[in-house]
């Protein structure tokens, strides 16, 4: 910007400074919490309009009281130009979330000047920084879990959207860029951007050159996102140009609003060169301004005088505190206070009203989810729940609807006053009484009726001891006159009448007829009835009391119901006030939601973007792009449940052709067409990157072919390694034969006992009859065992494979063949009878042909049982290690137990072990290890800190990644939140610089580890199918976890 232009801007700013003053005061009040306008004016004056300095003055308590002399310093040239451009553009951007530096964030979000102070450094320094950034040390690979090195797993499938790599706390970049890239109009503008050669040659300054370099890198990035064969691409080149412009440290996480403001600012300046090189101040033809910027009109009264201003906005800021949905936020932002001037009629005016005069095609709402804690001196995140719709109608906030909306607001105001009056009336009924304790009036009348209807004490006691309960003399007195006198009290008196009915009536029944008051005669303790009841009551009295009270109660219940109906009807009228066809002409459809998880100082960003062609919501989480749902979006975006909520809402004008749902249906084909239509330079760039990727795949596959083949880790192969006896070459398939033989070996003693019980049948009828009897007896025994309800410390499925099959309703042929193979086991050669039965059973097995039996199904059932026993061993080993305090080793076993058990439970609830037991002790291990890592971290001893960080990186964070899914339990979620909050609490503490660096490195991974691909490595070596009695071990461990002693099973 030239010196002449700066002078013009300064003059224009001086002319219109008053119109923006009120907005600055409101922003100061919102950020600092200071309500005194004189203090706010004084701070703004002392800071020469610099809101950052004004915040410092107010929060540090250095602002002078009104009345003291204040000398305002002359603003610097840079400050003057920044203020000038802000007032000329009248751009209202969002208040940022103050991630790490409140002053920098406020300055960037509210009064950021596009002028970058050139320091004389060459642009090559930027590219050097880019290359240095890419050399950043990689995250440590986990020992228990690790990233998948196979590049084939990173290949893009069927044109699915690509992700963006996180190159060091850059999730904010990914969330914003993905949201904008999915806007077809924005994508078209970026990819078609070009400048005439004369403009390129005469580029005036450093800022313009930097913007052109950024546009070029953004084009390369968008081209890769369209045509790359990779699942995710590296945005480092464009990213580092942006990061170099921030005033925060290189490794620090940026705020979404701060980055969005900077991004649109640069894009606006770059396009301004292309569309209006001769007149830089005319932005009406700037595509970025046309796409993202709108205008609003502010009307109000200041110091008794009406005013009216038109201003431009980019991202519109909305306060979350005190509101439950987006319409309430907008209503609160558009209307402020009451008019100071007396209105000509009874209608209510407002101190300030805002009306949108022009809405942009892309309407962005920035949700202000932070507040500055004066006592702590730092920002805090607001976790309140805020709902927002998928389609919002903006008619009620448009200037053209002003008169209609004002009348509706007046109706709503009167309706709310009416509801307030009705609620006060209702309160008198449901909170009745004059003392501190108040009760619903219908209940009180009901209790009086119940008391009066209780059998009198004299009648109930007369049969037992008539002499001990003499009738009081006052019983002949009729209190009807007293009741009649109190039937129509005043409203104030009635609040005491029913409440004192019992006491006044009872007192009148027991007082003498003389004018002298005397206490009622007392009873002996044994003579007091068990339940309160009248001492005596006549039928006339009972009829009179019951008739009156029942009629009053019915009348009062009807009054209460009428009040409730009236309140409900009026409330419904308010809710439907804006459901007017005239106010449904400007629909905006939700395009993207930018979500933040964590605290104000640190966290993780991702985005939900609606994919119009696929008609689904997609979750863009760095490298991961997955299909989502509106339910998941609500859970992660509304807030109120945990430290995750939406920060930015992006809506698009649904009435425009290129944003409508109908136009987007052919966007998948349009994307492929855009790839073909790319300029030659961008097309060559994409082809070159794809060629490099194919070379990476070829090199990796060549390296793998030179290595020794690894053993397959599937359950079947793992079981084959542990086979007790080799499979018969003739038995198809080998895996099924091997596993069934192992399971037969486990049940060898039970099978031998079944053969021993057939001695009489063998001697009487021969080997065939003995085998048949043993088969049927064992079948019946195991079937009955499977149907029994076992105690909590026993699992009969570990006793025999057929118990497992019976409980899970395996096919009959699978059960029969399994039992037959047990009688054909070679290990049963105890005596002549066993050998004979074994040979007959083997012969019968050979008679079963491939047409008689589905051997693949047979194999899968035995694989499931083998995996079930493996899970049991993992679980028992993990529990034993946990009891010994070896939490790190225990966690590995429990994680494998849970992961393998999940695959079983998908097939049926009895396929695996009880999931809650594994989850409970997995949580306990995680919390113990987290506490240990935190204690090591707090020592500030380098070896101890390193050990603690390694525990987090190599155990806890990967485990959290495995736990987090759509079906995560409340207990697991609570445990994860406890661990995250523990580490986030260090952000507000004064800790050493080296600890801050360590915290900044792994905390984003802790808050959202889903960006890393985690695969389970080989599990610990076990022998689940060995002939080992797991039943006794299971019983011992299950009994011990309910006690205190550790268990060791030899």
PDB file of N, CA and C in Angstrom, residues 489-528:
ATOM      1  N   UNK A 489     -62.587 -16.628  52.396  1.00  0.00           N
ATOM      2  CA  UNK A 489     -61.607 -15.634  52.846  1.00  0.00           C
ATOM      3  C   UNK A 489     -61.050 -14.874  51.658  1.00  0.00           C
ATOM      4  N   UNK A 490     -60.320 -13.817  51.959  1.00  0.00           N
ATOM      5  CA  UNK A 490     -59.632 -13.083  50.896  1.00  0.00           C
ATOM      6  C   UNK A 490     -58.509 -13.943  50.355  1.00  0.00           C
ATOM      7  N   UNK A 491     -57.918 -13.499  49.224  1.00  0.00           N
ATOM      8  CA  UNK A 491     -56.863 -14.317  48.597  1.00  0.00           C
ATOM      9  C   UNK A 491     -55.678 -14.463  49.513  1.00  0.00           C
ATOM     10  N   UNK A 492     -55.335 -13.399  50.226  1.00  0.00           N
ATOM     11  CA  UNK A 492     -54.205 -13.500  51.148  1.00  0.00           C
ATOM     12  C   UNK A 492     -54.563 -14.376  52.323  1.00  0.00           C
ATOM     13  N   UNK A 493     -55.785 -14.224  52.823  1.00  0.00           N
ATOM     14  CA  UNK A 493     -56.183 -15.048  53.951  1.00  0.00           C
ATOM     15  C   UNK A 493     -56.325 -16.489  53.578  1.00  0.00           C
ATOM     16  N   UNK A 494     -56.699 -16.750  52.319  1.00  0.00           N
ATOM     17  CA  UNK A 494     -56.882 -18.136  51.907  1.00  0.00           C
ATOM     18  C   UNK A 494     -55.593 -18.892  51.898  1.00  0.00           C
ATOM     19  N   UNK A 495     -54.487 -18.190  51.776  1.00  0.00           N
ATOM     20  CA  UNK A 495     -53.210 -18.895  51.803  1.00  0.00           C
ATOM     21  C   UNK A 495     -52.935 -19.505  53.144  1.00  0.00           C
ATOM     22  N   UNK A 496     -53.670 -19.065  54.180  1.00  0.00           N
ATOM     23  CA  UNK A 496     -53.509 -19.657  55.491  1.00  0.00           C
ATOM     24  C   UNK A 496     -54.658 -20.579  55.861  1.00  0.00           C
ATOM     25  N   UNK A 497     -55.833 -20.357  55.210  1.00  0.00           N
ATOM     26  CA  UNK A 497     -57.034 -21.075  55.621  1.00  0.00           C
ATOM     27  C   UNK A 497     -56.898 -22.562  55.526  1.00  0.00           C
ATOM     28  N   UNK A 498     -56.562 -23.062  54.310  1.00  0.00           N
ATOM     29  CA  UNK A 498     -56.471 -24.505  54.148  1.00  0.00           C
ATOM     30  C   UNK A 498     -55.307 -25.059  54.908  1.00  0.00           C
ATOM     31  N   UNK A 499     -54.228 -24.264  54.990  1.00  0.00           N
ATOM     32  CA  UNK A 499     -53.070 -24.766  55.715  1.00  0.00           C
ATOM     33  C   UNK A 499     -53.333 -24.902  57.184  1.00  0.00           C
ATOM     34  N   UNK A 500     -54.279 -24.162  57.720  1.00  0.00           N
ATOM     35  CA  UNK A 500     -54.559 -24.234  59.154  1.00  0.00           C
ATOM     36  C   UNK A 500     -55.899 -24.874  59.447  1.00  0.00           C
ATOM     37  N   UNK A 501     -56.491 -25.547  58.462  1.00  0.00           N
ATOM     38  CA  UNK A 501     -57.811 -26.162  58.674  1.00  0.00           C
ATOM     39  C   UNK A 501     -57.774 -27.161  59.801  1.00  0.00           C
ATOM     40  N   UNK A 502     -56.759 -27.991  59.767  1.00  0.00           N
ATOM     41  CA  UNK A 502     -56.697 -29.072  60.774  1.00  0.00           C
ATOM     42  C   UNK A 502     -56.547 -28.505  62.173  1.00  0.00           C
ATOM     43  N   UNK A 503     -55.606 -27.554  62.324  1.00  0.00           N
ATOM     44  CA  UNK A 503     -55.336 -27.051  63.672  1.00  0.00           C
ATOM     45  C   UNK A 503     -56.502 -26.231  64.209  1.00  0.00           C
ATOM     46  N   UNK A 504     -57.082 -25.368  63.347  1.00  0.00           N
ATOM     47  CA  UNK A 504     -58.172 -24.530  63.854  1.00  0.00           C
ATOM     48  C   UNK A 504     -59.391 -25.372  64.186  1.00  0.00           C
ATOM     49  N   UNK A 505     -59.693 -26.353  63.354  1.00  0.00           N
ATOM     50  CA  UNK A 505     -60.868 -27.195  63.613  1.00  0.00           C
ATOM     51  C   UNK A 505     -60.654 -28.003  64.867  1.00  0.00           C
ATOM     52  N   UNK A 506     -59.460 -28.555  64.967  1.00  0.00           N
ATOM     53  CA  UNK A 506     -59.223 -29.385  66.148  1.00  0.00           C
ATOM     54  C   UNK A 506     -59.235 -28.553  67.417  1.00  0.00           C
ATOM     55  N   UNK A 507     -58.696 -27.299  67.295  1.00  0.00           N
ATOM     56  CA  UNK A 507     -58.702 -26.453  68.483  1.00  0.00           C
ATOM     57  C   UNK A 507     -60.120 -26.093  68.902  1.00  0.00           C
ATOM     58  N   UNK A 508     -60.982 -25.813  67.928  1.00  0.00           N
ATOM     59  CA  UNK A 508     -62.353 -25.452  68.284  1.00  0.00           C
ATOM     60  C   UNK A 508     -63.107 -26.648  68.835  1.00  0.00           C
ATOM     61  N   UNK A 509     -62.761 -27.828  68.425  1.00  0.00           N
ATOM     62  CA  UNK A 509     -63.440 -29.015  68.946  1.00  0.00           C
ATOM     63  C   UNK A 509     -63.067 -29.287  70.394  1.00  0.00           C
ATOM     64  N   UNK A 510     -61.942 -28.780  70.844  1.00  0.00           N
ATOM     65  CA  UNK A 510     -61.468 -29.131  72.178  1.00  0.00           C
ATOM     66  C   UNK A 510     -61.370 -27.936  73.114  1.00  0.00           C
ATOM     67  N   UNK A 511     -62.082 -26.868  72.813  1.00  0.00           N
ATOM     68  CA  UNK A 511     -62.041 -25.752  73.756  1.00  0.00           C
ATOM     69  C   UNK A 511     -63.394 -25.634  74.446  1.00  0.00           C
ATOM     70  N   UNK A 512     -63.433 -25.149  75.688  1.00  0.00           N
ATOM     71  CA  UNK A 512     -64.702 -25.034  76.406  1.00  0.00           C
ATOM     72  C   UNK A 512     -65.575 -23.962  75.795  1.00  0.00           C
ATOM     73  N   UNK A 513     -66.854 -24.005  76.124  1.00  0.00           N
ATOM     74  CA  UNK A 513     -67.806 -23.037  75.589  1.00  0.00           C
ATOM     75  C   UNK A 513     -67.674 -21.690  76.270  1.00  0.00           C
ATOM     76  N   UNK A 514     -66.942 -21.633  77.349  1.00  0.00           N
ATOM     77  CA  UNK A 514     -66.790 -20.344  78.039  1.00  0.00           C
ATOM     78  C   UNK A 514     -65.821 -19.484  77.266  1.00  0.00           C
ATOM     79  N   UNK A 515     -65.747 -18.229  77.610  1.00  0.00           N
ATOM     80  CA  UNK A 515     -64.839 -17.323  76.920  1.00  0.00           C
ATOM     81  C   UNK A 515     -63.409 -17.480  77.356  1.00  0.00           C
ATOM     82  N   UNK A 516     -63.123 -18.244  78.396  1.00  0.00           N
ATOM     83  CA  UNK A 516     -61.750 -18.395  78.891  1.00  0.00           C
ATOM     84  C   UNK A 516     -61.074 -19.517  78.115  1.00  0.00           C
ATOM     85  N   UNK A 517     -59.896 -19.209  77.513  1.00  0.00           N
ATOM     86  CA  UNK A 517     -59.127 -20.221  76.766  1.00  0.00           C
ATOM     87  C   UNK A 517     -58.394 -21.118  77.747  1.00  0.00           C
ATOM     88  N   UNK A 518     -58.439 -22.407  77.469  1.00  0.00           N
ATOM     89  CA  UNK A 518     -57.693 -23.353  78.312  1.00  0.00           C
ATOM     90  C   UNK A 518     -57.178 -24.468  77.428  1.00  0.00           C
ATOM     91  N   UNK A 519     -56.005 -25.024  77.743  1.00  0.00           N
ATOM     92  CA  UNK A 519     -55.426 -26.077  76.901  1.00  0.00           C
ATOM     93  C   UNK A 519     -56.291 -27.320  76.919  1.00  0.00           C
ATOM     94  N   UNK A 520     -56.254 -28.045  75.767  1.00  0.00           N
ATOM     95  CA  UNK A 520     -56.993 -29.299  75.666  1.00  0.00           C
ATOM     96  C   UNK A 520     -56.380 -30.321  76.599  1.00  0.00           C
ATOM     97  N   UNK A 521     -57.212 -31.194  77.155  1.00  0.00           N
ATOM     98  CA  UNK A 521     -56.676 -32.209  78.061  1.00  0.00           C
ATOM     99  C   UNK A 521     -55.693 -33.113  77.334  1.00  0.00           C
ATOM    100  N   UNK A 522     -54.589 -33.429  77.976  1.00  0.00           N
ATOM    101  CA  UNK A 522     -53.540 -34.264  77.369  1.00  0.00           C
ATOM    102  C   UNK A 522     -53.849 -35.721  77.602  1.00  0.00           C
ATOM    103  N   UNK A 523     -53.293 -36.571  76.760  1.00  0.00           N
ATOM    104  CA  UNK A 523     -53.460 -38.009  76.868  1.00  0.00           C
ATOM    105  C   UNK A 523     -52.170 -38.639  77.376  1.00  0.00           C
ATOM    106  N   UNK A 524     -52.320 -39.808  77.883  1.00  0.00           N
ATOM    107  CA  UNK A 524     -51.130 -40.596  78.231  1.00  0.00           C
ATOM    108  C   UNK A 524     -50.478 -41.068  76.946  1.00  0.00           C
ATOM    109  N   UNK A 525     -49.149 -41.260  76.914  1.00  0.00           N
ATOM    110  CA  UNK A 525     -48.462 -41.678  75.680  1.00  0.00           C
ATOM    111  C   UNK A 525     -49.041 -42.940  75.083  1.00  0.00           C
ATOM    112  N   UNK A 526     -49.425 -43.917  75.895  1.00  0.00           N
ATOM    113  CA  UNK A 526     -49.944 -45.172  75.363  1.00  0.00           C
ATOM    114  C   UNK A 526     -51.313 -45.001  74.735  1.00  0.00           C
ATOM    115  N   UNK A 527     -52.023 -43.885  75.087  1.00  0.00           N
ATOM    116  CA  UNK A 527     -53.369 -43.692  74.563  1.00  0.00           C
ATOM    117  C   UNK A 527     -53.393 -42.944  73.239  1.00  0.00           C
ATOM    118  N   UNK A 528     -52.205 -42.387  72.778  1.00  0.00           N
ATOM    119  CA  UNK A 528     -52.152 -41.665  71.519  1.00  0.00           C
ATOM    120  C   UNK A 528     -52.252 -42.668  70.377  1.00  0.00           C
TER     121      UNK A 528
END
